């Protein structure tokens, strides 16, 4: 789920993969593999993500928790995480729709 969250953060801020990979100092193909879930990001890359988007690293790591054998509190956190991802997905779709109509959607 971390890979999906990282991609949604990037698209929420309307940053291209190639632009972000340059900002993070990694190759575009490596970023693509991270976002597709083929490779796991290092803590260093997650820290750079955190700095780039001004999001606390703990918030980014929130999406990467292993939920095997969930406890009641883990179920709640997973529910909240899914809601946050849904909001990012909604915003991504909204921005894509606006671009298709030649308009720029307002962000929060």
mmCIF file of C-alpha atoms in Angstrom:
data_model
loop_
_atom_site.group_PDB
_atom_site.id
_atom_site.type_symbol
_atom_site.label_atom_id
_atom_site.label_comp_id
_atom_site.label_asym_id
_atom_site.label_seq_id
_atom_site.Cartn_x
_atom_site.Cartn_y
_atom_site.Cartn_z
ATOM 1 C CA UNK A 1 0.000 0.000 0.000
ATOM 2 C CA UNK A 2 2.993 2.300 0.480
ATOM 3 C CA UNK A 3 3.661 2.339 -3.257
ATOM 4 C CA UNK A 4 0.085 3.434 -3.957
ATOM 5 C CA UNK A 5 0.274 6.161 -1.305
ATOM 6 C CA UNK A 6 3.535 7.512 -2.748
ATOM 7 C CA UNK A 7 2.052 7.663 -6.236
ATOM 8 C CA UNK A 8 -1.107 9.356 -4.978
ATOM 9 C CA UNK A 9 0.918 11.941 -3.051
ATOM 10 C CA UNK A 10 2.851 12.738 -6.234
ATOM 11 C CA UNK A 11 -0.261 12.999 -8.381
ATOM 12 C CA UNK A 12 -2.098 15.018 -5.710
ATOM 13 C CA UNK A 13 0.591 17.676 -6.071
ATOM 14 C CA UNK A 14 0.455 17.342 -9.881
ATOM 15 C CA UNK A 15 4.144 16.426 -10.189
ATOM 16 C CA UNK A 16 5.269 14.218 -13.051
ATOM 17 C CA UNK A 17 7.246 11.068 -12.385
ATOM 18 C CA UNK A 18 10.255 12.405 -14.267
ATOM 19 C CA UNK A 19 10.189 15.703 -12.377
ATOM 20 C CA UNK A 20 9.952 13.977 -9.005
ATOM 21 C CA UNK A 21 12.679 11.465 -9.836
ATOM 22 C CA UNK A 22 14.989 14.387 -10.680
ATOM 23 C CA UNK A 23 14.084 16.142 -7.421
ATOM 24 C CA UNK A 24 14.685 12.959 -5.431
ATOM 25 C CA UNK A 25 17.960 12.237 -7.239
ATOM 26 C CA UNK A 26 16.879 8.827 -8.535
ATOM 27 C CA UNK A 27 16.177 7.460 -11.995
ATOM 28 C CA UNK A 28 12.708 7.668 -13.480
ATOM 29 C CA UNK A 29 12.641 3.897 -13.921
ATOM 30 C CA UNK A 30 13.488 3.352 -10.232
ATOM 31 C CA UNK A 31 10.672 5.685 -9.166
ATOM 32 C CA UNK A 32 8.326 3.842 -11.531
ATOM 33 C CA UNK A 33 9.303 0.522 -9.938
ATOM 34 C CA UNK A 34 8.694 1.959 -6.456
ATOM 35 C CA UNK A 35 5.271 3.312 -7.426
ATOM 36 C CA UNK A 36 4.277 0.039 -9.089
ATOM 37 C CA UNK A 37 5.321 -1.960 -6.025
ATOM 38 C CA UNK A 38 8.143 -3.822 -7.751
ATOM 39 C CA UNK A 39 10.737 -2.270 -5.418
ATOM 40 C CA UNK A 40 10.567 -0.969 -1.878
ATOM 41 C CA UNK A 41 11.798 2.579 -1.216
ATOM 42 C CA UNK A 42 14.688 3.048 1.186
ATOM 43 C CA UNK A 43 14.296 5.167 4.299
ATOM 44 C CA UNK A 44 16.495 7.751 2.598
ATOM 45 C CA UNK A 45 14.118 8.012 -0.359
ATOM 46 C CA UNK A 46 11.123 8.197 1.988
ATOM 47 C CA UNK A 47 12.876 11.017 3.857
ATOM 48 C CA UNK A 48 13.392 12.868 0.576
ATOM 49 C CA UNK A 49 9.707 12.344 -0.267
ATOM 50 C CA UNK A 50 8.838 13.747 3.144
ATOM 51 C CA UNK A 51 10.949 16.855 2.560
ATOM 52 C CA UNK A 52 9.780 17.321 -1.031
ATOM 53 C CA UNK A 53 6.081 17.321 -0.160
ATOM 54 C CA UNK A 54 6.403 18.659 3.399
ATOM 55 C CA UNK A 55 4.671 15.591 4.816
ATOM 56 C CA UNK A 56 5.942 14.055 8.064
ATOM 57 C CA UNK A 57 7.814 10.816 7.457
ATOM 58 C CA UNK A 58 5.654 9.164 10.103
ATOM 59 C CA UNK A 59 2.568 9.924 7.996
ATOM 60 C CA UNK A 60 4.144 8.318 4.955
ATOM 61 C CA UNK A 61 5.214 5.276 6.965
ATOM 62 C CA UNK A 62 1.673 4.985 8.280
ATOM 63 C CA UNK A 63 0.757 3.383 4.950
ATOM 64 C CA UNK A 64 3.493 0.778 5.137
ATOM 65 C CA UNK A 65 2.516 -1.000 8.347
ATOM 66 C CA UNK A 66 2.325 -4.750 8.143
ATOM 67 C CA UNK A 67 -1.253 -5.666 8.953
ATOM 68 C CA UNK A 68 -0.871 -9.439 9.336
ATOM 69 C CA UNK A 69 -2.739 -10.556 12.413
ATOM 70 C CA UNK A 70 -4.396 -7.177 12.901
ATOM 71 C CA UNK A 71 -5.294 -5.945 16.349
ATOM 72 C CA UNK A 72 -8.491 -3.920 16.852
ATOM 73 C CA UNK A 73 -6.474 -0.673 16.713
ATOM 74 C CA UNK A 74 -4.792 -1.860 13.498
ATOM 75 C CA UNK A 75 -8.201 -2.359 11.894
ATOM 76 C CA UNK A 76 -9.105 1.205 12.772
ATOM 77 C CA UNK A 77 -5.825 2.566 11.395
ATOM 78 C CA UNK A 78 -6.296 0.546 8.206
ATOM 79 C CA UNK A 79 -9.807 1.956 7.841
ATOM 80 C CA UNK A 80 -8.466 5.507 8.235
ATOM 81 C CA UNK A 81 -5.615 4.824 5.790
ATOM 82 C CA UNK A 82 -8.065 3.545 3.169
ATOM 83 C CA UNK A 83 -10.197 6.672 3.593
ATOM 84 C CA UNK A 84 -7.148 8.906 3.113
ATOM 85 C CA UNK A 85 -6.146 6.978 -0.019
ATOM 86 C CA UNK A 86 -9.731 7.322 -1.291
ATOM 87 C CA UNK A 87 -9.524 11.094 -0.868
ATOM 88 C CA UNK A 88 -6.249 11.178 -2.817
ATOM 89 C CA UNK A 89 -7.787 9.018 -5.566
ATOM 90 C CA UNK A 90 -10.854 11.266 -5.733
ATOM 91 C CA UNK A 91 -8.644 14.333 -6.079
ATOM 92 C CA UNK A 92 -6.532 12.622 -8.755
ATOM 93 C CA UNK A 93 -9.646 11.763 -10.782
ATOM 94 C CA UNK A 94 -10.967 15.294 -10.296
ATOM 95 C CA UNK A 95 -7.718 16.793 -11.588
ATOM 96 C CA UNK A 96 -7.660 14.457 -14.595
ATOM 97 C CA UNK A 97 -11.243 15.346 -15.448
ATOM 98 C CA UNK A 98 -10.483 19.050 -15.205
ATOM 99 C CA UNK A 99 -7.434 18.646 -17.451
ATOM 100 C CA UNK A 100 -9.570 16.831 -20.013
ATOM 101 C CA UNK A 101 -11.873 19.858 -20.080
ATOM 102 C CA UNK A 102 -8.944 22.251 -20.359
ATOM 103 C CA UNK A 103 -9.367 23.595 -16.859
ATOM 104 C CA UNK A 104 -7.152 23.402 -13.826
ATOM 105 C CA UNK A 105 -8.961 22.032 -10.765
ATOM 106 C CA UNK A 106 -8.566 23.884 -7.515
ATOM 107 C CA UNK A 107 -6.732 22.004 -4.801
ATOM 108 C CA UNK A 108 -7.203 22.301 -1.100
#
